[in-house]
Short mmCIF file of C-alpha atoms in Angstrom, two decimals:
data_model
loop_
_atom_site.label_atom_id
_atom_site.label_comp_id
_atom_site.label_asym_id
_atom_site.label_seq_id
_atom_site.Cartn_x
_atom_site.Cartn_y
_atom_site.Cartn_z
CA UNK J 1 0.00 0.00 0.00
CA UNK J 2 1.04 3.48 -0.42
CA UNK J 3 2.72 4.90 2.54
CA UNK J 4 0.91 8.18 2.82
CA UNK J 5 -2.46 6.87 2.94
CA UNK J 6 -1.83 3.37 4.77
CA UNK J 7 -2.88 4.83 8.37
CA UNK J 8 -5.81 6.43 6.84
CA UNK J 9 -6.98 2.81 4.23
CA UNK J 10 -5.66 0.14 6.73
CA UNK J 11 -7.73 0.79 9.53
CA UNK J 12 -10.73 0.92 7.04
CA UNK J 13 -10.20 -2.02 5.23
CA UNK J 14 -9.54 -4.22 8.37
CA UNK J 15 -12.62 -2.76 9.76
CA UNK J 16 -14.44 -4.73 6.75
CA UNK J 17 -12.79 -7.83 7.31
CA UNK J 18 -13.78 -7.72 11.14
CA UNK J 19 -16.07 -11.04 11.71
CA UNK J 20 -19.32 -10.20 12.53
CA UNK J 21 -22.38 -11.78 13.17
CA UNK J 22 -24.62 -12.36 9.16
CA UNK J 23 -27.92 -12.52 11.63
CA UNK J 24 -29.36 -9.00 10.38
CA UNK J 25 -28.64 -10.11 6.55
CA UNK J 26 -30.18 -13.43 7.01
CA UNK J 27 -33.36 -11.71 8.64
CA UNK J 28 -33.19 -9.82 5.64
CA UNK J 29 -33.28 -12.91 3.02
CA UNK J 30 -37.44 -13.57 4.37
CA UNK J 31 -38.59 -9.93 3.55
CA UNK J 32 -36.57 -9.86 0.51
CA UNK J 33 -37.31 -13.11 -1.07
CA UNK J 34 -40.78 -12.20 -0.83
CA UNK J 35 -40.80 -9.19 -2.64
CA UNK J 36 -38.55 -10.49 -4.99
CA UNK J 37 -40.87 -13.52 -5.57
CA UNK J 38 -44.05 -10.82 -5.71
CA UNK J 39 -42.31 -8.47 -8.54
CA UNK J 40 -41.48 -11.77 -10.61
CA UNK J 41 -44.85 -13.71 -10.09
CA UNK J 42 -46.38 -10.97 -12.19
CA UNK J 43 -44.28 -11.52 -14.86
CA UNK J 44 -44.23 -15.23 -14.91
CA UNK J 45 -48.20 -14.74 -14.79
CA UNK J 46 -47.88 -12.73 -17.66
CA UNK J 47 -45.35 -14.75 -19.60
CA UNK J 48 -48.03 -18.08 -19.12
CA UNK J 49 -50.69 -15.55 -20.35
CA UNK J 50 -48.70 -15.36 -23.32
CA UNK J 51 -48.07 -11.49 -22.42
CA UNK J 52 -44.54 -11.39 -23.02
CA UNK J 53 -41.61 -8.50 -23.41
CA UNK J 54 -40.93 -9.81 -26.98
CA UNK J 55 -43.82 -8.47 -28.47
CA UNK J 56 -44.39 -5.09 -26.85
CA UNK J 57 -41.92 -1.72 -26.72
CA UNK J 58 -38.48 -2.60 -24.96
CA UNK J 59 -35.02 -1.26 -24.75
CA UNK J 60 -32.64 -3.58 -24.26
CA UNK J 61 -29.62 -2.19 -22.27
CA UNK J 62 -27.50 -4.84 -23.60
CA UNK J 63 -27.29 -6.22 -26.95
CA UNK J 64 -25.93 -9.53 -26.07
CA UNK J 65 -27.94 -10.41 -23.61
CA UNK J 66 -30.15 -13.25 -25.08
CA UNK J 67 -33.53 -12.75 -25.95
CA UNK J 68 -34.66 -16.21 -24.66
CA UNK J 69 -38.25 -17.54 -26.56
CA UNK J 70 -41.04 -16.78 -25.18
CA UNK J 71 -42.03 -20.43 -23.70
CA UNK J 72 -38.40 -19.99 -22.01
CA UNK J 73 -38.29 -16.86 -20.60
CA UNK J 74 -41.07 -17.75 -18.62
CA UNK J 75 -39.75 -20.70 -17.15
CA UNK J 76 -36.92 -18.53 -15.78
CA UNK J 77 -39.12 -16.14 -14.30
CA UNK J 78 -40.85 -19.37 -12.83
CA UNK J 79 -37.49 -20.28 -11.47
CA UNK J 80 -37.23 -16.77 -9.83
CA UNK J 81 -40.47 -17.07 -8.20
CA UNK J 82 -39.43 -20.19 -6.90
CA UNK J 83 -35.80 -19.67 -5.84
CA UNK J 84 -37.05 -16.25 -4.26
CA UNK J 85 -39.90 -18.43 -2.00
CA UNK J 86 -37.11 -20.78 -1.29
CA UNK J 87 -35.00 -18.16 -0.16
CA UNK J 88 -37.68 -16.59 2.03
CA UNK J 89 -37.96 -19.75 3.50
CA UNK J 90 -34.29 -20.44 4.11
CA UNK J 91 -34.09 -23.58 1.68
CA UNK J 92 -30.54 -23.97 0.12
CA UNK J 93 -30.08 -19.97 0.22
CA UNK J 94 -26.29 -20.34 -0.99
CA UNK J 95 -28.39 -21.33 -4.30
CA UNK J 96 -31.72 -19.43 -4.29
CA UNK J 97 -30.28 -16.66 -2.91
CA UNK J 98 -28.06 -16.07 -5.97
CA UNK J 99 -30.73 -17.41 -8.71
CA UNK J 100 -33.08 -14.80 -7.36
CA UNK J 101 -30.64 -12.08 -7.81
CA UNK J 102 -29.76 -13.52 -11.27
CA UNK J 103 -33.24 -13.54 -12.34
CA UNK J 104 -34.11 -10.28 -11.47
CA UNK J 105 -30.80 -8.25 -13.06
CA UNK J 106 -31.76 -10.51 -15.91
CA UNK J 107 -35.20 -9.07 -16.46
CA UNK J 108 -33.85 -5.71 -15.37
CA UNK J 109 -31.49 -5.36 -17.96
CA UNK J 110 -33.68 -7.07 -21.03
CA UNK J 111 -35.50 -3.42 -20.99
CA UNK J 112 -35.09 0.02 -19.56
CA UNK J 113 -39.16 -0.40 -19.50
CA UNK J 114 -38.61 -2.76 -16.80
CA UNK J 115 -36.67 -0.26 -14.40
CA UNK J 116 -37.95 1.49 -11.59
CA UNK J 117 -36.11 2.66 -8.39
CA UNK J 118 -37.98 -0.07 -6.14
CA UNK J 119 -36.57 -2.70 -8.76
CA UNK J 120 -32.80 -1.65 -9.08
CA UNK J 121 -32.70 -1.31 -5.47
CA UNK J 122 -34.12 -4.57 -4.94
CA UNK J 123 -31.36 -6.50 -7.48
CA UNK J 124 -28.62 -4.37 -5.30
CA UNK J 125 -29.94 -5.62 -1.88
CA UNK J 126 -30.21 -9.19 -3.51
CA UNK J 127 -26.87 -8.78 -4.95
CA UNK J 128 -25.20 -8.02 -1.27
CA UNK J 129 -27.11 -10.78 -0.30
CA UNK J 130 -25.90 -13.09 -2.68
CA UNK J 131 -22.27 -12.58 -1.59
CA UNK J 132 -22.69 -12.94 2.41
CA UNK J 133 -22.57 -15.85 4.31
CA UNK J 134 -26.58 -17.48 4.73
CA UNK J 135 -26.42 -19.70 7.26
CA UNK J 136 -28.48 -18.04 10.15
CA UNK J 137 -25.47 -18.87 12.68
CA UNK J 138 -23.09 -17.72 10.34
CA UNK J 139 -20.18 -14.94 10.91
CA UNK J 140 -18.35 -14.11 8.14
CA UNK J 141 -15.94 -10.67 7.35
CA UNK J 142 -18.30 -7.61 7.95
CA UNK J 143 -17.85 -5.77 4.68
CA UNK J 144 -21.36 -7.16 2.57
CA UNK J 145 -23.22 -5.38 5.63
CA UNK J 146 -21.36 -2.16 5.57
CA UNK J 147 -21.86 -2.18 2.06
CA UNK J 148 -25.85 -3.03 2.63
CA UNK J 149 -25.33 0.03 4.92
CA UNK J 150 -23.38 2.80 2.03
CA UNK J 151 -26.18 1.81 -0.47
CA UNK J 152 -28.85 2.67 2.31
CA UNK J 153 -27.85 5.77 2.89
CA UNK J 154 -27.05 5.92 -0.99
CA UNK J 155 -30.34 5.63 -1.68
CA UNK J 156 -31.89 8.56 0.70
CA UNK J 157 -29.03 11.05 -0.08
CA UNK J 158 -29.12 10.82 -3.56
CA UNK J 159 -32.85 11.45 -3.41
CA UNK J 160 -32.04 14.50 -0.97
CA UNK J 161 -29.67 16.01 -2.14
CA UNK J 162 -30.72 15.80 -6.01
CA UNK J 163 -33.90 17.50 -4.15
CA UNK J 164 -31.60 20.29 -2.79
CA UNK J 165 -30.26 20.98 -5.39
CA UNK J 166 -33.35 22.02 -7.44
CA UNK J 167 -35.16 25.14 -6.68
CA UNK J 168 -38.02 24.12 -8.09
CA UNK J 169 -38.61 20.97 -5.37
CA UNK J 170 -36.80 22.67 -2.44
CA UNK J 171 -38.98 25.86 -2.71
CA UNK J 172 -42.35 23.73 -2.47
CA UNK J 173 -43.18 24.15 -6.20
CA UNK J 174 -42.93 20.46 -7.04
CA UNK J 175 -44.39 19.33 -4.18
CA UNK J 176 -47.21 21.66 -4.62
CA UNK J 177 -48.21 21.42 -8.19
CA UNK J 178 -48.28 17.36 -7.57
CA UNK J 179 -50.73 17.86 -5.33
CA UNK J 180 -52.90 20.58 -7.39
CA UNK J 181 -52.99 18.10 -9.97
CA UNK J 182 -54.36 15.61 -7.99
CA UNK J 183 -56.93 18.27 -6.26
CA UNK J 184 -59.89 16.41 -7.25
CA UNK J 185 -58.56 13.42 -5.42
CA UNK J 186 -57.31 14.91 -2.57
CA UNK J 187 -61.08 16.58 -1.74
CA UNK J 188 -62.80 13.34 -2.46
CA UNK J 189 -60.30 11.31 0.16
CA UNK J 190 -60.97 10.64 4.00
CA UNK J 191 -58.76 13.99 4.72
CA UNK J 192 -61.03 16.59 6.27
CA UNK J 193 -62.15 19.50 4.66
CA UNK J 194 -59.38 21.94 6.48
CA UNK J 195 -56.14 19.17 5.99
CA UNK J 196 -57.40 18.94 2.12
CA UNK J 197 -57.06 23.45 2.15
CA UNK J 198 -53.89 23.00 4.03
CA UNK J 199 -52.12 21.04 1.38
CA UNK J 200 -53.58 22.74 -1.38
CA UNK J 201 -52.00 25.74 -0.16
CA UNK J 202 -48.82 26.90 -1.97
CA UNK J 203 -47.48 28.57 1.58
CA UNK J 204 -47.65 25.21 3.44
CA UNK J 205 -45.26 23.86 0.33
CA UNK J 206 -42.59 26.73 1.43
CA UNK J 207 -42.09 24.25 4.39
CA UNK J 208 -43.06 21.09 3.43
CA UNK J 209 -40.96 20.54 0.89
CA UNK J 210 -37.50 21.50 2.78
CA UNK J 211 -39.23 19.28 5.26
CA UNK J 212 -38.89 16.20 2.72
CA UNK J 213 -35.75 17.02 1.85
CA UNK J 214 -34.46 17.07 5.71
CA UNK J 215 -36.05 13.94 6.49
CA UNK J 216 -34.57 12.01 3.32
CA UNK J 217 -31.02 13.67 4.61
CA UNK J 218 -31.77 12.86 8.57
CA UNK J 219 -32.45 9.17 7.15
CA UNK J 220 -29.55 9.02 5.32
CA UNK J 221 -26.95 9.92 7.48
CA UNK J 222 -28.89 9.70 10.83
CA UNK J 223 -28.40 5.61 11.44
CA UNK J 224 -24.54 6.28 11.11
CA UNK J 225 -24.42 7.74 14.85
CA UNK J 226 -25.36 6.13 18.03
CA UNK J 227 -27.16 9.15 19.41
CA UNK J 228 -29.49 9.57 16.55
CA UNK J 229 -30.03 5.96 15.00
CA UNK J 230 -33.57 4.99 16.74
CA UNK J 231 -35.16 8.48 15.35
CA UNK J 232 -33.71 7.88 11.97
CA UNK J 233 -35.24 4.80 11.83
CA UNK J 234 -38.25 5.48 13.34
CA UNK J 235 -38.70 8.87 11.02
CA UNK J 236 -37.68 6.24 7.98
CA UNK J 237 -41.03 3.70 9.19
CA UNK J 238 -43.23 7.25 9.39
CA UNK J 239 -41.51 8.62 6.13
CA UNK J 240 -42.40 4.76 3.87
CA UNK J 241 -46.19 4.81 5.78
CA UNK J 242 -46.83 8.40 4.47
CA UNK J 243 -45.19 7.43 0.96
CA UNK J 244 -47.26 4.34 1.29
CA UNK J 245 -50.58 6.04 1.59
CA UNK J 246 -49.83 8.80 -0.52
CA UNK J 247 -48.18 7.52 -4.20
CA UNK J 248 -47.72 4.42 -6.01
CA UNK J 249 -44.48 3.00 -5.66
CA UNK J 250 -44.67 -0.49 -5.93
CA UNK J 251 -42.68 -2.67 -3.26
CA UNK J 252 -40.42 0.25 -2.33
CA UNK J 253 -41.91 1.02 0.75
CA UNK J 254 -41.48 -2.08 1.84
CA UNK J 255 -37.68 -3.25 0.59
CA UNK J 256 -37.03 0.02 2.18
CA UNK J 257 -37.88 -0.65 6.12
CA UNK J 258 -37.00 -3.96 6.05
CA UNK J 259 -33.37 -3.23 4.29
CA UNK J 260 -32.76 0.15 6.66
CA UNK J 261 -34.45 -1.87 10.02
CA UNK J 262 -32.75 -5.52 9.40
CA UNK J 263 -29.46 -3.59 9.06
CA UNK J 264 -29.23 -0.83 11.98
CA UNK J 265 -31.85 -1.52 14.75
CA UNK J 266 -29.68 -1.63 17.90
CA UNK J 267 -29.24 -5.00 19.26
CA UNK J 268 -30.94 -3.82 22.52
CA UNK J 269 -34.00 -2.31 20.90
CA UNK J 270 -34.29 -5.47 18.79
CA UNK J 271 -34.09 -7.63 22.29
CA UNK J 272 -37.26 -5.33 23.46
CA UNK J 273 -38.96 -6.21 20.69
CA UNK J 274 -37.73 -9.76 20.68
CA UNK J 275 -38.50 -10.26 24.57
CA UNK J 276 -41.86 -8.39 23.82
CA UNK J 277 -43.25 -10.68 21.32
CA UNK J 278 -41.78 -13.90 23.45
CA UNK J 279 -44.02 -12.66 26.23
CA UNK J 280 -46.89 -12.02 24.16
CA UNK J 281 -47.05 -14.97 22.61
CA UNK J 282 -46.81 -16.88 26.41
CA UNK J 283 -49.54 -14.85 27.26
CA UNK J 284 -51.88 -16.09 24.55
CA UNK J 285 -50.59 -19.43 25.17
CA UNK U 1 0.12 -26.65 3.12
CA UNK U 2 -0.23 -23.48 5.35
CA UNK U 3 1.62 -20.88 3.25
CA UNK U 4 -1.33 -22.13 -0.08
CA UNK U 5 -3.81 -21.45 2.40
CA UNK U 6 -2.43 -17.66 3.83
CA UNK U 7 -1.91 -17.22 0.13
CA UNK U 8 -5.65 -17.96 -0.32
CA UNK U 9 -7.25 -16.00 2.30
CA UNK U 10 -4.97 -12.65 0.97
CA UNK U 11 -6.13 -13.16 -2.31
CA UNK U 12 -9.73 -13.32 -1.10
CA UNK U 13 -9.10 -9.89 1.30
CA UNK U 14 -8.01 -8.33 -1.35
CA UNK U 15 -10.53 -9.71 -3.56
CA UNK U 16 -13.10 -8.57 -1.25
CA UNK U 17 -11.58 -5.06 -0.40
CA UNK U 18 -11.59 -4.79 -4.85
CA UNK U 19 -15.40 -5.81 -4.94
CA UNK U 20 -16.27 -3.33 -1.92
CA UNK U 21 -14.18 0.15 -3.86
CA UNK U 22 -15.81 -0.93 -6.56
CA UNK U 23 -19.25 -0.66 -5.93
CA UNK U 24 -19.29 2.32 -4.19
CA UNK U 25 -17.09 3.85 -7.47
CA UNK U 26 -19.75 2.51 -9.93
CA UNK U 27 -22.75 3.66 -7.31
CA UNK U 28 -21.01 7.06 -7.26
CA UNK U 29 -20.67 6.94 -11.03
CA UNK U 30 -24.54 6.43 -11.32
CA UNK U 31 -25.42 9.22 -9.04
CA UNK U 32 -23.57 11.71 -10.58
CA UNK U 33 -24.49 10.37 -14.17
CA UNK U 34 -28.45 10.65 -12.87
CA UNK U 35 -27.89 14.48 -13.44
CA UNK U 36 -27.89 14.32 -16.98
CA UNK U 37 -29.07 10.33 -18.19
CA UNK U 38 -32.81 10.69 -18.78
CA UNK U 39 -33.94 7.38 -17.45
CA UNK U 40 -31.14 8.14 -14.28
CA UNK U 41 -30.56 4.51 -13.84
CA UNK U 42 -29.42 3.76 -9.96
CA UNK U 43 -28.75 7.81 -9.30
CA UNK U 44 -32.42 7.40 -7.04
CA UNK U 45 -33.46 10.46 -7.87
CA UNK U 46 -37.52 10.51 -6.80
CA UNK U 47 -40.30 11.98 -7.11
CA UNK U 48 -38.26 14.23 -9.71
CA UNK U 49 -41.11 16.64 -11.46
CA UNK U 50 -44.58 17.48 -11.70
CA UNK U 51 -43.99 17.93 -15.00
CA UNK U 52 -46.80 16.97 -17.03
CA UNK U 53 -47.04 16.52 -20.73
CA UNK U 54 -48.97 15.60 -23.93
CA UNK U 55 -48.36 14.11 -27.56
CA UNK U 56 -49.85 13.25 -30.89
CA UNK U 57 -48.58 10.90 -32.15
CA UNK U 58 -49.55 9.92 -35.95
CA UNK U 59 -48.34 7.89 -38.58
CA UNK U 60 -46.71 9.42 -41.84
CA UNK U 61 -47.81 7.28 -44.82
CA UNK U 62 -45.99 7.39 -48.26
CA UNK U 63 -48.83 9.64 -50.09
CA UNK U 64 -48.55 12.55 -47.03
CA UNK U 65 -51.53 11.29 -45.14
CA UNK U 66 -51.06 11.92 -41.57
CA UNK U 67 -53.27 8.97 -39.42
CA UNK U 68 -53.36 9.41 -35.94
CA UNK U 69 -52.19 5.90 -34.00
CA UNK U 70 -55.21 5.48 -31.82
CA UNK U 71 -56.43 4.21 -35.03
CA UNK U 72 -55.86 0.29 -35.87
CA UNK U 73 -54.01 0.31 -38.65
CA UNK U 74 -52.55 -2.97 -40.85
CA UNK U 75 -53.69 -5.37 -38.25
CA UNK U 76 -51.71 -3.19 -35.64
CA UNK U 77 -52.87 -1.33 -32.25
CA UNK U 78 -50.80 1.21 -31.19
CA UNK U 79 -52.04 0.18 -27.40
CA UNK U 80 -50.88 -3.06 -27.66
CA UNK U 81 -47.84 -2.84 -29.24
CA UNK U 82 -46.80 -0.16 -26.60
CA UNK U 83 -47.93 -1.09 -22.89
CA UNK U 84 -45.16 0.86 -20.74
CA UNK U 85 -44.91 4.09 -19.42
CA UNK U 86 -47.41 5.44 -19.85
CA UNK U 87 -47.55 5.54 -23.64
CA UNK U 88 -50.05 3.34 -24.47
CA UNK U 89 -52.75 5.62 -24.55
CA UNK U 90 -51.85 8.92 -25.89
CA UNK U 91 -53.27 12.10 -26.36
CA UNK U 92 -54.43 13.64 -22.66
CA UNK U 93 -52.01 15.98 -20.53
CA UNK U 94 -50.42 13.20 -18.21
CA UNK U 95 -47.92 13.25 -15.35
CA UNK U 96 -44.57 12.57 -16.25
CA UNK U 97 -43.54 9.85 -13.50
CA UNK U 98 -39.80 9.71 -13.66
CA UNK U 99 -39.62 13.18 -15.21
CA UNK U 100 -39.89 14.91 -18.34
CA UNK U 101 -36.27 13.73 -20.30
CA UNK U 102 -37.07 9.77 -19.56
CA UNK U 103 -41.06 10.43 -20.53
CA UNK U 104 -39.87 11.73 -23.97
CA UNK U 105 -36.60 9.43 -24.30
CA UNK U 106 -39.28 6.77 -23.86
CA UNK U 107 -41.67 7.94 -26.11
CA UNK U 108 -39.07 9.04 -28.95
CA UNK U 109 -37.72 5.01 -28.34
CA UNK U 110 -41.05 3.68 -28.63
CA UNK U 111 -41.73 5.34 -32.18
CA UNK U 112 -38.45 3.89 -33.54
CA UNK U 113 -39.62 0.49 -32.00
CA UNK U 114 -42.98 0.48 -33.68
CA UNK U 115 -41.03 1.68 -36.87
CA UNK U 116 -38.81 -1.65 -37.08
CA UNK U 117 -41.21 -3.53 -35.45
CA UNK U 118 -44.41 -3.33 -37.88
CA UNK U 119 -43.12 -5.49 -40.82
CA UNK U 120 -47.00 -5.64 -42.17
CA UNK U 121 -47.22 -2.26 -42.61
CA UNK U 122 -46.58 -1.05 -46.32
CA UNK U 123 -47.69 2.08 -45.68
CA UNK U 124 -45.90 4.36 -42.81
CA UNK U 125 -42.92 6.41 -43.65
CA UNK U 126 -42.23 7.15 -40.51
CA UNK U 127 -43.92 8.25 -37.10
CA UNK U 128 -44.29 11.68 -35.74
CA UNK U 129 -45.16 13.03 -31.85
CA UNK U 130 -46.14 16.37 -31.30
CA UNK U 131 -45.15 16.99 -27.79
CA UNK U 132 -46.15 19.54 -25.63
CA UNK U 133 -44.30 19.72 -22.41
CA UNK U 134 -45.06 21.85 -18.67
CA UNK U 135 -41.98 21.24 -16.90
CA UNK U 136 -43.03 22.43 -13.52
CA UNK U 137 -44.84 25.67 -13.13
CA UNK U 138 -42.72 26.76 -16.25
CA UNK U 139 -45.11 27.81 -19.74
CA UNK U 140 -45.67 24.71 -22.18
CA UNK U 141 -43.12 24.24 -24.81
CA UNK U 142 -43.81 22.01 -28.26
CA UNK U 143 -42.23 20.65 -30.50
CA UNK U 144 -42.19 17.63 -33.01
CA UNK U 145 -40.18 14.25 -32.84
CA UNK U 146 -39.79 11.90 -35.52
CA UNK U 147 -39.17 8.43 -35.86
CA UNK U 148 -36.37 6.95 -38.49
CA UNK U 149 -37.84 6.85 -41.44
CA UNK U 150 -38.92 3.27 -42.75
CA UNK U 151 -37.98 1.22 -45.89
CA UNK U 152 -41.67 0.22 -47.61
CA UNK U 153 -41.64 -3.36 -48.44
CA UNK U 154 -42.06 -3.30 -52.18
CA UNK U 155 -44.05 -6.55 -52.56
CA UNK U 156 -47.02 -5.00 -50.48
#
């Protein structure tokens, strides 16, 4: 290594090679596999409709990635669905566990149609998943969760910060005028009469928005310190249930709380919860 | 054979440190390149726009006529031949979901799709969108896109 930055990289890169405990990341494989085997079932459903890619608008991002027949392209997505159950269910995950993330980046990259933020973080968390250890027991070098950890905050920052940096979303405008255009919505939903005026109004969007943008930010960085990791991920729960209710975003909502939960929940909070449910379940027993 | 085995486990810690750099290079790469890539692959930039916008889209055929694609035309549906995105039905002022550069990059794709991807039709030239664009609260700009032109088949 060069000598100038050795006692800055070394401590780093032993850091990642520091065995920990793979229990958070094979938590992680049940939520996943699940929404892994949910986005794929509706293309393997399609595909045995005979309601393939082949015959509609695509954009392949790679030309030599084969175009599989019909008949056969649906059998892989089959094999997703299945290898993504199996994974769920902790059956051979060495081998499901990579097959699912092979499936997916395969129907990812057969069209830029396919692509949506939900999806591409889904084939990342699969792919860190695909490298660690599986074995619930298992401890292995600690770099695939710090990496699970980067592209968590990746994914929040980016979002902020691109936010920041344009006027028109961190002055309210965007935020506003999406909710304008969906006025006649917003008055015929549960909100009452006086929440429905309050987010119609452009002033409440001179706060709002900077509001969204904080909270993306506070998410992002917030699990990376002791001190403010529970509110981060509480604000991150609160944050997906208000996305949840609000837009359409496919699984995101829910990759997103299990990825940023499984990863940075303190051990003791997660022994509340853990010890709460145990005595729960006596109870009804 | 302990000194195979240290040699081993280095090359893997190394391997592993390689793997770690780079994804966070390539993740950087994509977050930066999300500032100018229409579709903004992995930068996770969301919720974008409120952009909104509208098109016409019509078919060119070799005497000049001008056919709008809503209407069936040599055994083809414009709506079934285009099913993402937003695209299949045209012609109202829609949202623009992942903003206004990937809505159009889309649309300008799907044209050139249905252009190579039509061989029954004898009769387009070429496709053409007029688009009319409201990116944020900013006035509406149009203008046309065009598809490459096509080859007629000269058996039809």
């Amino acid at each position: 290594m060069v000598e100038p930055v050795r006692p800055v990289v070394e401590p780093v890169v032993t850091f990642l090679d520091t065995p920990v405990s793979m229990r958070p990341l094979a938590r992680l494989r049940v939520p996943v596999g699940l929404i892994a085997a949910w986005y794929l079932q509706r293309v393997f459903r399609d595909g045995l409709a005979g309601r393939t890619y082949h015959d509609v608008f695509h954009r392949p991002y790679l030309g030599w990635l084969p175009d599989l027949p019909p008949p056969m392209f649906t059998a892989v997505m089959g094999v997703g669905v299945a290898a993504a159950l199996a994974m769920a269910a902790g059956l051979a995950t060495r081998v499901t566990t990579k097959v699912t993330f092979a499936v997916v980046v395969y129907h990812l990259l057969l069209s830029a149609t396919h692509v949506h933020h939900n999806r591409t973080y889904l084939a990342i968390v699969l792919g860190v998943l695909a490298v660690a250890p599986c074995e619930r027991d298992a401890v292995g070098p600690a770099w695939p969760l710090w990496l699970l950890r980067v592209e968590c905050s990746v994914v929040y920052a980016a979002s902020g910060v691109s936010k920041l940096l344009d006027r028109d979303w961190v002055g309210g405008t965007v935020t506003w005028l999406r909710v304008v255009h969906q006025e006649a919505k917003v008055r015929g939903s549960v909100l009452p009469g006086w929440v429905a005026d309050a987010v119609l109004d452009r002033g409440a969007h001179y706060v709002f928005a900077p509001g969204i943008v904080a909270t993306e930010l506070a998410i992002a960085f917030g699990p990376w310190f002791r001190r403010t990791r529970s509110w981060a991920l509480g604000l991150a729960v609160v944050f997906h249930v208000l996305i949840e209710l609000t837009s359409r975003v496919e699984t995101f909502s829910y990759l997103a709380v299990a990825v940023i939960l499984s990863i940075w929940l303190p051990a003791d909070l997660r022994g509340r919860v853990a010890h709460y449910l145990r005595t729960k379940s006596t109870q009804v027993a | 054979m302990p000194g195979a085995a240290r040699h081993s486990t280095t090359g893997r810690r190394v391997g592993r440190r390689v793997v770690f750099a780079g994804v966070l290079v390539l993740q950087a790469f994509f977050v930066v390149r999300a500032y100018w890539a229409p579709h903004n692959e992995l930068g996770f930039q969301m919720f974008p726009e409120a952009s909104q916008w509208q098109a016409e889209v019509v078919r060119v055929t070799a005497d000049g006529e001008r056919v709008p694609v809503g209407e069936p035309w040599s055994g083809y549906v414009w709506s079934e031949l285009v099913t993402e995105r937003g695209l299949g039905h045209l012609g109202g002022r829609r949202h623009a979901n992942n903003g206004l550069a990937s809505q159009v990059a889309f649309l300008e794709d799907a044209m050139a799709w249905v252009a190579a991807n039509t061989p029954a039709d004898y009769d387009t030239r070429y496709y053409e969108a007029t688009v009319t664009e409201w990116h944020n609260a900013d006035p509406p700009v149009t203008y046309v896109l065009r598809s490459p032109e096509r080859e007629l088949p000269t058996d039809g």
